[in-house]
Short mmCIF file of N, CA and C in Angstrom, two decimals:
data_model
loop_
_atom_site.label_atom_id
_atom_site.label_comp_id
_atom_site.label_asym_id
_atom_site.label_seq_id
_atom_site.Cartn_x
_atom_site.Cartn_y
_atom_site.Cartn_z
N SER A 1 -0.08 3.50 -0.43
CA SER A 1 -0.62 4.85 -0.19
C SER A 1 -1.17 5.49 -1.45
N CYS A 2 -1.59 4.70 -2.40
CA CYS A 2 -2.23 5.26 -3.59
C CYS A 2 -3.72 5.40 -3.32
N GLY A 3 -4.46 5.83 -4.33
CA GLY A 3 -5.89 5.99 -4.17
C GLY A 3 -6.57 4.67 -3.82
N GLY A 4 -7.61 4.75 -3.03
CA GLY A 4 -8.32 3.56 -2.60
C GLY A 4 -9.27 3.03 -3.67
N THR A 5 -9.66 1.79 -3.49
CA THR A 5 -10.60 1.13 -4.40
C THR A 5 -11.76 0.60 -3.57
N SER A 6 -12.96 0.98 -3.92
CA SER A 6 -14.14 0.50 -3.22
C SER A 6 -14.52 -0.89 -3.74
N LEU A 7 -14.72 -1.82 -2.84
CA LEU A 7 -15.08 -3.18 -3.21
C LEU A 7 -16.42 -3.56 -2.57
N PRO A 8 -17.32 -4.16 -3.34
CA PRO A 8 -18.57 -4.63 -2.73
C PRO A 8 -18.37 -5.88 -1.88
N SER A 9 -17.32 -6.65 -2.19
CA SER A 9 -16.96 -7.84 -1.41
C SER A 9 -15.47 -8.10 -1.64
N ALA A 10 -14.90 -8.94 -0.78
CA ALA A 10 -13.47 -9.23 -0.91
C ALA A 10 -13.18 -10.62 -0.36
N THR A 11 -12.10 -11.18 -0.86
CA THR A 11 -11.62 -12.46 -0.36
C THR A 11 -10.55 -12.17 0.69
N VAL A 12 -10.60 -12.89 1.80
CA VAL A 12 -9.64 -12.71 2.88
C VAL A 12 -8.67 -13.88 2.89
N GLY A 13 -7.39 -13.55 2.99
CA GLY A 13 -6.34 -14.56 3.07
C GLY A 13 -5.57 -14.40 4.37
N PRO A 14 -4.44 -15.05 4.49
CA PRO A 14 -3.65 -15.01 5.73
C PRO A 14 -3.16 -13.61 6.12
N ARG A 15 -3.04 -12.69 5.14
CA ARG A 15 -2.54 -11.33 5.41
C ARG A 15 -3.64 -10.29 5.35
N GLY A 16 -4.88 -10.70 5.29
CA GLY A 16 -5.99 -9.75 5.18
C GLY A 16 -6.65 -9.86 3.83
N ILE A 17 -7.20 -8.76 3.33
CA ILE A 17 -7.87 -8.76 2.05
C ILE A 17 -6.84 -9.07 0.95
N VAL A 18 -7.14 -10.07 0.14
CA VAL A 18 -6.21 -10.51 -0.90
C VAL A 18 -5.92 -9.34 -1.85
N GLY A 19 -4.64 -9.06 -2.06
CA GLY A 19 -4.20 -7.98 -2.94
C GLY A 19 -4.04 -6.64 -2.24
N ASP A 20 -4.62 -6.49 -1.04
CA ASP A 20 -4.55 -5.22 -0.33
C ASP A 20 -3.19 -5.08 0.35
N ARG A 21 -2.55 -3.95 0.16
CA ARG A 21 -1.25 -3.66 0.74
C ARG A 21 -0.21 -4.72 0.37
N GLN A 22 -0.33 -5.25 -0.84
CA GLN A 22 0.63 -6.22 -1.37
C GLN A 22 1.76 -5.51 -2.11
N TRP A 23 1.52 -4.29 -2.59
CA TRP A 23 2.53 -3.49 -3.27
C TRP A 23 2.80 -2.25 -2.44
N MET A 24 3.99 -1.67 -2.63
CA MET A 24 4.36 -0.48 -1.89
C MET A 24 5.34 0.34 -2.73
N VAL A 25 5.22 1.65 -2.62
CA VAL A 25 6.14 2.55 -3.30
C VAL A 25 7.22 2.93 -2.29
N VAL A 26 8.49 2.79 -2.71
CA VAL A 26 9.61 3.08 -1.82
C VAL A 26 10.59 4.04 -2.50
N ASP A 27 11.41 4.70 -1.70
CA ASP A 27 12.46 5.56 -2.26
C ASP A 27 13.71 4.74 -2.52
N ASP A 28 14.80 5.40 -2.89
CA ASP A 28 16.04 4.71 -3.23
C ASP A 28 16.64 3.91 -2.07
N THR A 29 16.29 4.27 -0.84
CA THR A 29 16.83 3.57 0.33
C THR A 29 15.91 2.45 0.79
N GLY A 30 14.75 2.28 0.14
CA GLY A 30 13.80 1.24 0.53
C GLY A 30 12.79 1.71 1.56
N GLU A 31 12.79 2.99 1.87
CA GLU A 31 11.83 3.55 2.84
C GLU A 31 10.50 3.78 2.14
N PHE A 32 9.40 3.37 2.78
CA PHE A 32 8.10 3.52 2.14
C PHE A 32 7.71 4.99 2.00
N LEU A 33 6.99 5.29 0.93
CA LEU A 33 6.46 6.64 0.69
C LEU A 33 4.98 6.66 1.04
N THR A 34 4.51 7.81 1.52
CA THR A 34 3.10 7.93 1.88
C THR A 34 2.52 9.21 1.29
N GLN A 35 1.19 9.26 1.31
CA GLN A 35 0.48 10.46 0.86
C GLN A 35 0.77 11.65 1.78
N ARG A 36 1.22 11.39 2.99
CA ARG A 36 1.53 12.48 3.91
C ARG A 36 2.58 13.42 3.31
N GLU A 37 3.58 12.84 2.67
CA GLU A 37 4.64 13.64 2.05
C GLU A 37 4.48 13.78 0.54
N HIS A 38 3.86 12.81 -0.08
CA HIS A 38 3.70 12.79 -1.55
C HIS A 38 2.21 12.75 -1.87
N HIS A 39 1.58 13.91 -1.81
CA HIS A 39 0.12 14.02 -1.95
C HIS A 39 -0.39 13.47 -3.28
N ARG A 40 0.42 13.55 -4.33
CA ARG A 40 -0.02 13.07 -5.64
C ARG A 40 -0.24 11.56 -5.67
N MET A 41 0.26 10.85 -4.67
CA MET A 41 0.02 9.40 -4.61
C MET A 41 -1.47 9.10 -4.57
N SER A 42 -2.25 10.01 -3.99
CA SER A 42 -3.70 9.79 -3.90
C SER A 42 -4.37 9.78 -5.27
N LEU A 43 -3.69 10.32 -6.28
CA LEU A 43 -4.24 10.36 -7.64
C LEU A 43 -3.90 9.11 -8.45
N VAL A 44 -2.98 8.30 -7.96
CA VAL A 44 -2.63 7.05 -8.63
C VAL A 44 -3.70 6.03 -8.27
N ARG A 45 -4.32 5.47 -9.28
CA ARG A 45 -5.40 4.50 -9.08
C ARG A 45 -4.92 3.10 -9.45
N PRO A 46 -4.70 2.26 -8.44
CA PRO A 46 -4.35 0.86 -8.72
C PRO A 46 -5.62 0.05 -8.95
N HIS A 47 -5.53 -0.92 -9.82
CA HIS A 47 -6.64 -1.84 -10.07
C HIS A 47 -6.07 -3.23 -10.24
N LEU A 48 -6.58 -4.17 -9.47
CA LEU A 48 -6.15 -5.55 -9.57
C LEU A 48 -7.07 -6.27 -10.56
N THR A 49 -6.50 -6.79 -11.63
CA THR A 49 -7.29 -7.46 -12.65
C THR A 49 -7.72 -8.85 -12.17
N ASP A 50 -8.66 -9.45 -12.89
CA ASP A 50 -9.13 -10.80 -12.53
C ASP A 50 -8.01 -11.84 -12.58
N ASP A 51 -7.00 -11.59 -13.42
CA ASP A 51 -5.89 -12.55 -13.50
C ASP A 51 -4.71 -12.15 -12.60
N GLY A 52 -4.93 -11.22 -11.67
CA GLY A 52 -3.93 -10.90 -10.66
C GLY A 52 -2.88 -9.87 -11.04
N LEU A 53 -3.03 -9.25 -12.22
CA LEU A 53 -2.07 -8.21 -12.61
C LEU A 53 -2.49 -6.88 -12.00
N LEU A 54 -1.54 -6.02 -11.79
CA LEU A 54 -1.80 -4.69 -11.25
C LEU A 54 -1.78 -3.68 -12.38
N GLU A 55 -2.86 -2.91 -12.50
CA GLU A 55 -2.93 -1.82 -13.48
C GLU A 55 -2.90 -0.51 -12.72
N LEU A 56 -2.08 0.43 -13.22
CA LEU A 56 -1.98 1.75 -12.61
C LEU A 56 -2.46 2.80 -13.60
N SER A 57 -3.19 3.78 -13.09
CA SER A 57 -3.58 4.93 -13.91
C SER A 57 -3.42 6.18 -13.06
N ALA A 58 -3.19 7.30 -13.73
CA ALA A 58 -3.04 8.60 -13.06
C ALA A 58 -3.28 9.68 -14.10
N PRO A 59 -3.77 10.84 -13.67
CA PRO A 59 -4.04 11.93 -14.62
C PRO A 59 -2.80 12.29 -15.45
N GLY A 60 -2.99 12.36 -16.77
CA GLY A 60 -1.91 12.75 -17.67
C GLY A 60 -0.89 11.68 -17.95
N MET A 61 -1.11 10.48 -17.44
CA MET A 61 -0.16 9.38 -17.63
C MET A 61 -0.84 8.27 -18.43
N PRO A 62 -0.06 7.56 -19.27
CA PRO A 62 -0.65 6.39 -19.93
C PRO A 62 -0.88 5.30 -18.89
N ALA A 63 -1.95 4.54 -19.05
CA ALA A 63 -2.19 3.42 -18.13
C ALA A 63 -1.03 2.44 -18.23
N LEU A 64 -0.73 1.79 -17.11
CA LEU A 64 0.40 0.86 -17.07
C LEU A 64 -0.04 -0.43 -16.41
N THR A 65 0.23 -1.54 -17.07
CA THR A 65 0.00 -2.85 -16.46
C THR A 65 1.33 -3.34 -15.94
N VAL A 66 1.36 -3.65 -14.67
CA VAL A 66 2.59 -4.12 -14.02
C VAL A 66 2.66 -5.63 -14.21
N THR A 67 3.65 -6.05 -14.97
CA THR A 67 3.90 -7.47 -15.15
C THR A 67 4.83 -7.90 -14.03
N PRO A 68 4.45 -8.91 -13.26
CA PRO A 68 5.30 -9.32 -12.13
C PRO A 68 6.75 -9.54 -12.58
N ALA A 69 7.66 -9.06 -11.77
CA ALA A 69 9.08 -9.16 -12.07
C ALA A 69 9.48 -10.62 -12.30
N ILE A 70 10.18 -10.85 -13.38
CA ILE A 70 10.60 -12.22 -13.72
C ILE A 70 11.81 -12.63 -12.89
N ARG A 71 12.75 -11.70 -12.73
CA ARG A 71 14.00 -12.02 -12.01
C ARG A 71 13.79 -12.10 -10.51
N HIS A 72 12.74 -11.50 -10.02
CA HIS A 72 12.45 -11.52 -8.58
C HIS A 72 13.60 -10.99 -7.74
N ASP A 73 14.14 -9.82 -8.15
CA ASP A 73 15.20 -9.19 -7.36
C ASP A 73 14.62 -8.79 -6.00
N ARG A 74 15.19 -9.31 -4.95
CA ARG A 74 14.70 -9.01 -3.60
C ARG A 74 15.51 -7.86 -3.02
N VAL A 75 14.78 -6.99 -2.36
CA VAL A 75 15.39 -5.83 -1.73
C VAL A 75 14.86 -5.71 -0.31
N ASP A 76 15.63 -5.07 0.55
CA ASP A 76 15.17 -4.79 1.91
C ASP A 76 14.42 -3.47 1.90
N VAL A 77 13.27 -3.44 2.58
CA VAL A 77 12.45 -2.23 2.65
C VAL A 77 12.07 -1.95 4.09
N SER A 78 11.67 -0.71 4.34
CA SER A 78 11.26 -0.29 5.69
C SER A 78 9.83 0.20 5.69
N ILE A 79 9.08 -0.23 6.71
CA ILE A 79 7.74 0.28 7.00
C ILE A 79 7.79 0.68 8.46
N TRP A 80 7.80 1.98 8.69
CA TRP A 80 8.02 2.51 10.04
C TRP A 80 9.30 1.91 10.59
N SER A 81 9.26 1.17 11.68
CA SER A 81 10.50 0.63 12.25
C SER A 81 10.74 -0.83 11.83
N ASP A 82 9.85 -1.39 11.01
CA ASP A 82 10.02 -2.76 10.54
C ASP A 82 10.87 -2.81 9.27
N ARG A 83 11.71 -3.82 9.18
CA ARG A 83 12.46 -4.11 7.95
C ARG A 83 11.94 -5.45 7.45
N CYS A 84 11.73 -5.53 6.15
CA CYS A 84 11.32 -6.80 5.56
C CYS A 84 11.82 -6.86 4.13
N VAL A 85 11.59 -8.00 3.50
CA VAL A 85 12.05 -8.22 2.14
C VAL A 85 10.89 -7.94 1.18
N ALA A 86 11.25 -7.50 -0.03
CA ALA A 86 10.26 -7.23 -1.07
C ALA A 86 10.85 -7.58 -2.41
N ILE A 87 9.98 -7.68 -3.41
CA ILE A 87 10.42 -7.92 -4.79
C ILE A 87 10.30 -6.62 -5.56
N ASP A 88 11.39 -6.18 -6.14
CA ASP A 88 11.40 -4.95 -6.96
C ASP A 88 10.71 -5.26 -8.28
N GLU A 89 9.70 -4.45 -8.64
CA GLU A 89 8.92 -4.70 -9.86
C GLU A 89 9.56 -4.13 -11.13
N GLY A 90 10.77 -3.61 -11.03
CA GLY A 90 11.51 -3.25 -12.23
C GLY A 90 11.48 -1.79 -12.64
N PRO A 91 12.29 -1.47 -13.67
CA PRO A 91 12.49 -0.08 -14.06
C PRO A 91 11.31 0.59 -14.76
N THR A 92 10.48 -0.16 -15.48
CA THR A 92 9.38 0.47 -16.22
C THR A 92 8.39 1.15 -15.28
N VAL A 93 7.95 0.42 -14.27
CA VAL A 93 7.01 1.01 -13.31
C VAL A 93 7.70 2.04 -12.43
N ALA A 94 9.00 1.86 -12.15
CA ALA A 94 9.74 2.85 -11.37
C ALA A 94 9.78 4.19 -12.11
N GLU A 95 10.04 4.15 -13.41
CA GLU A 95 10.07 5.38 -14.22
C GLU A 95 8.69 6.03 -14.27
N TRP A 96 7.64 5.23 -14.42
CA TRP A 96 6.27 5.74 -14.48
C TRP A 96 5.91 6.47 -13.18
N LEU A 97 6.14 5.80 -12.05
CA LEU A 97 5.83 6.41 -10.75
C LEU A 97 6.71 7.63 -10.47
N SER A 98 7.99 7.53 -10.78
CA SER A 98 8.91 8.64 -10.54
C SER A 98 8.50 9.87 -11.34
N ALA A 99 8.08 9.66 -12.59
CA ALA A 99 7.65 10.78 -13.43
C ALA A 99 6.40 11.44 -12.86
N PHE A 100 5.43 10.63 -12.43
CA PHE A 100 4.19 11.21 -11.92
C PHE A 100 4.37 11.87 -10.56
N LEU A 101 5.14 11.24 -9.69
CA LEU A 101 5.32 11.76 -8.33
C LEU A 101 6.43 12.80 -8.23
N ASP A 102 7.20 12.96 -9.31
CA ASP A 102 8.33 13.88 -9.33
C ASP A 102 9.29 13.58 -8.17
N ALA A 103 9.53 12.30 -7.98
CA ALA A 103 10.45 11.83 -6.94
C ALA A 103 10.96 10.46 -7.36
N ARG A 104 12.24 10.21 -7.16
CA ARG A 104 12.80 8.90 -7.51
C ARG A 104 12.19 7.85 -6.58
N CYS A 105 11.56 6.85 -7.18
CA CYS A 105 10.93 5.81 -6.37
C CYS A 105 10.79 4.53 -7.18
N ARG A 106 10.42 3.46 -6.48
CA ARG A 106 10.26 2.15 -7.09
C ARG A 106 9.01 1.50 -6.52
N LEU A 107 8.48 0.54 -7.26
CA LEU A 107 7.36 -0.25 -6.77
C LEU A 107 7.89 -1.61 -6.35
N VAL A 108 7.50 -2.04 -5.16
CA VAL A 108 7.90 -3.36 -4.68
C VAL A 108 6.64 -4.16 -4.33
N ARG A 109 6.79 -5.46 -4.35
CA ARG A 109 5.69 -6.39 -4.05
C ARG A 109 6.10 -7.29 -2.89
N PHE A 110 5.14 -7.59 -2.03
CA PHE A 110 5.42 -8.49 -0.91
C PHE A 110 5.49 -9.92 -1.46
N PRO A 111 6.58 -10.65 -1.21
CA PRO A 111 6.73 -12.01 -1.75
C PRO A 111 5.72 -12.97 -1.13
N ASP A 112 5.19 -13.86 -1.95
CA ASP A 112 4.25 -14.87 -1.46
C ASP A 112 4.88 -15.76 -0.40
N ASP A 113 6.19 -15.99 -0.50
CA ASP A 113 6.86 -16.91 0.42
C ASP A 113 7.45 -16.22 1.65
N ALA A 114 7.19 -14.93 1.83
CA ALA A 114 7.71 -14.20 2.99
C ALA A 114 6.64 -14.10 4.08
N THR A 115 7.08 -13.89 5.29
CA THR A 115 6.17 -13.71 6.41
C THR A 115 6.60 -12.49 7.21
N ARG A 116 5.66 -11.60 7.46
CA ARG A 116 5.88 -10.45 8.35
C ARG A 116 4.86 -10.60 9.47
N ARG A 117 5.33 -10.90 10.65
CA ARG A 117 4.45 -11.16 11.79
C ARG A 117 3.87 -9.85 12.34
N VAL A 118 2.63 -9.95 12.80
CA VAL A 118 1.99 -8.85 13.51
C VAL A 118 2.61 -8.80 14.90
N ASP A 119 2.71 -7.61 15.49
CA ASP A 119 3.26 -7.44 16.83
C ASP A 119 2.58 -8.44 17.78
N PRO A 120 3.35 -9.37 18.38
CA PRO A 120 2.76 -10.42 19.22
C PRO A 120 2.04 -9.88 20.46
N GLU A 121 2.33 -8.65 20.83
CA GLU A 121 1.63 -8.06 21.98
C GLU A 121 0.15 -7.84 21.67
N TYR A 122 -0.17 -7.73 20.39
CA TYR A 122 -1.54 -7.41 19.98
C TYR A 122 -2.19 -8.47 19.11
N ALA A 123 -1.52 -9.59 18.88
CA ALA A 123 -2.05 -10.59 17.96
C ALA A 123 -1.57 -11.98 18.34
N GLY A 124 -2.11 -12.97 17.65
CA GLY A 124 -1.69 -14.36 17.88
C GLY A 124 -0.35 -14.65 17.25
N PRO A 125 0.27 -15.75 17.63
CA PRO A 125 1.62 -16.07 17.15
C PRO A 125 1.70 -16.34 15.65
N ASN A 126 0.59 -16.69 15.01
CA ASN A 126 0.61 -16.98 13.58
C ASN A 126 0.06 -15.85 12.72
N ASP A 127 -0.39 -14.77 13.34
CA ASP A 127 -0.95 -13.65 12.58
C ASP A 127 0.14 -12.94 11.80
N GLN A 128 -0.17 -12.59 10.55
CA GLN A 128 0.81 -11.93 9.69
C GLN A 128 0.16 -10.81 8.91
N VAL A 129 1.00 -10.00 8.30
CA VAL A 129 0.56 -8.83 7.56
C VAL A 129 1.49 -8.64 6.37
N GLY A 130 1.02 -7.95 5.35
CA GLY A 130 1.87 -7.61 4.21
C GLY A 130 2.54 -6.27 4.48
N PHE A 131 2.25 -5.27 3.61
CA PHE A 131 2.85 -3.95 3.76
C PHE A 131 1.98 -2.97 4.55
N ALA A 132 0.92 -3.45 5.19
CA ALA A 132 0.10 -2.56 6.02
C ALA A 132 0.95 -2.02 7.17
N ASP A 133 0.54 -0.89 7.74
CA ASP A 133 1.30 -0.30 8.84
C ASP A 133 1.59 -1.30 9.95
N GLY A 134 0.58 -2.05 10.36
CA GLY A 134 0.83 -2.98 11.44
C GLY A 134 -0.14 -4.13 11.54
N PHE A 135 -1.32 -3.99 10.94
CA PHE A 135 -2.35 -5.00 11.08
C PHE A 135 -3.04 -5.24 9.75
N SER A 136 -3.64 -6.42 9.60
CA SER A 136 -4.27 -6.81 8.34
C SER A 136 -5.50 -5.99 8.00
N PHE A 137 -6.22 -5.53 9.03
CA PHE A 137 -7.45 -4.78 8.79
C PHE A 137 -7.41 -3.45 9.52
N LEU A 138 -7.82 -2.40 8.84
CA LEU A 138 -8.02 -1.10 9.45
C LEU A 138 -9.50 -0.80 9.30
N LEU A 139 -10.22 -0.87 10.41
CA LEU A 139 -11.66 -0.67 10.43
C LEU A 139 -11.99 0.75 10.83
N ALA A 140 -13.00 1.31 10.19
CA ALA A 140 -13.50 2.63 10.56
C ALA A 140 -15.01 2.63 10.39
N SER A 141 -15.69 3.37 11.24
CA SER A 141 -17.15 3.44 11.12
C SER A 141 -17.57 4.86 10.77
N CYS A 142 -18.67 4.98 10.07
CA CYS A 142 -19.21 6.30 9.73
C CYS A 142 -19.58 7.06 10.99
N ALA A 143 -20.09 6.36 12.00
CA ALA A 143 -20.46 7.02 13.26
C ALA A 143 -19.23 7.62 13.94
N SER A 144 -18.11 6.91 13.92
CA SER A 144 -16.88 7.45 14.52
C SER A 144 -16.38 8.67 13.77
N LEU A 145 -16.44 8.61 12.44
CA LEU A 145 -16.02 9.76 11.64
C LEU A 145 -16.94 10.96 11.90
N ASP A 146 -18.24 10.71 11.98
CA ASP A 146 -19.18 11.80 12.29
C ASP A 146 -18.86 12.42 13.63
N ASP A 147 -18.58 11.59 14.64
CA ASP A 147 -18.24 12.10 15.97
C ASP A 147 -16.98 12.95 15.92
N LEU A 148 -15.96 12.46 15.22
CA LEU A 148 -14.71 13.23 15.09
C LEU A 148 -14.97 14.56 14.39
N ASN A 149 -15.71 14.51 13.29
CA ASN A 149 -15.94 15.73 12.51
C ASN A 149 -16.74 16.77 13.29
N HIS A 150 -17.57 16.36 14.23
CA HIS A 150 -18.28 17.33 15.08
C HIS A 150 -17.33 18.09 15.99
N ARG A 151 -16.14 17.54 16.21
CA ARG A 151 -15.14 18.15 17.09
C ARG A 151 -14.11 18.99 16.33
N LEU A 152 -14.10 18.89 15.01
CA LEU A 152 -13.10 19.57 14.19
C LEU A 152 -13.67 20.82 13.53
N ALA A 153 -12.80 21.80 13.32
CA ALA A 153 -13.21 23.01 12.59
C ALA A 153 -13.44 22.70 11.12
N SER A 154 -12.61 21.83 10.54
CA SER A 154 -12.76 21.42 9.15
C SER A 154 -12.94 19.91 9.11
N PRO A 155 -14.10 19.43 8.64
CA PRO A 155 -14.34 17.99 8.61
C PRO A 155 -13.39 17.26 7.68
N LEU A 156 -13.15 16.00 8.00
CA LEU A 156 -12.27 15.13 7.20
C LEU A 156 -13.09 14.06 6.51
N PRO A 157 -12.71 13.68 5.29
CA PRO A 157 -13.41 12.58 4.61
C PRO A 157 -12.87 11.23 5.11
N MET A 158 -13.64 10.19 4.92
CA MET A 158 -13.26 8.85 5.36
C MET A 158 -11.95 8.39 4.71
N ASN A 159 -11.77 8.73 3.42
CA ASN A 159 -10.57 8.23 2.73
C ASN A 159 -9.28 8.80 3.31
N ARG A 160 -9.37 9.82 4.10
CA ARG A 160 -8.19 10.38 4.76
C ARG A 160 -7.55 9.36 5.71
N PHE A 161 -8.35 8.44 6.21
CA PHE A 161 -7.85 7.45 7.17
C PHE A 161 -7.46 6.13 6.51
N ARG A 162 -7.75 5.99 5.23
CA ARG A 162 -7.39 4.84 4.43
C ARG A 162 -7.78 3.49 5.04
N PRO A 163 -9.03 3.39 5.56
CA PRO A 163 -9.45 2.09 6.09
C PRO A 163 -9.66 1.09 4.96
N ASN A 164 -9.50 -0.20 5.27
CA ASN A 164 -9.83 -1.18 4.24
C ASN A 164 -11.19 -1.83 4.53
N ILE A 165 -11.80 -1.48 5.65
CA ILE A 165 -13.18 -1.87 5.91
C ILE A 165 -13.89 -0.69 6.58
N VAL A 166 -15.00 -0.23 5.96
CA VAL A 166 -15.80 0.86 6.53
C VAL A 166 -17.14 0.28 6.93
#
């Protein structure tokens, strides 16, 4: 639920766009945090480097490169009603995020060797997802947003819906 990154192209893997929704900010109980409750998350800018490292930046904060956790401490986390396993990325990034968001939180990463299946009622038996709400791709069209905004008193921007394909 951090700020989005515009990509001219992307590589697609088994869980969707490679690197997308691979990390998640959670509270002390492992419950995911969102911009709905923590609006400042939208100001955190993640950037995936060419060598696969995650860089975080935010106003008034020093840039931080997240080095993948060496110990690979696994924790249970929640995304809506789903429980799954994650790798805690350690205290340095937890302190950075907690200071900026003014809330105790941690950064977790979806393990390469884990599988979170998509709801079989809406997908094939082998379809999987990382930390996305429920599906690998969230598609939105400009025409749909225009139609919605014609019905609203105050128009909404596309990034409000956090699609990964527009």
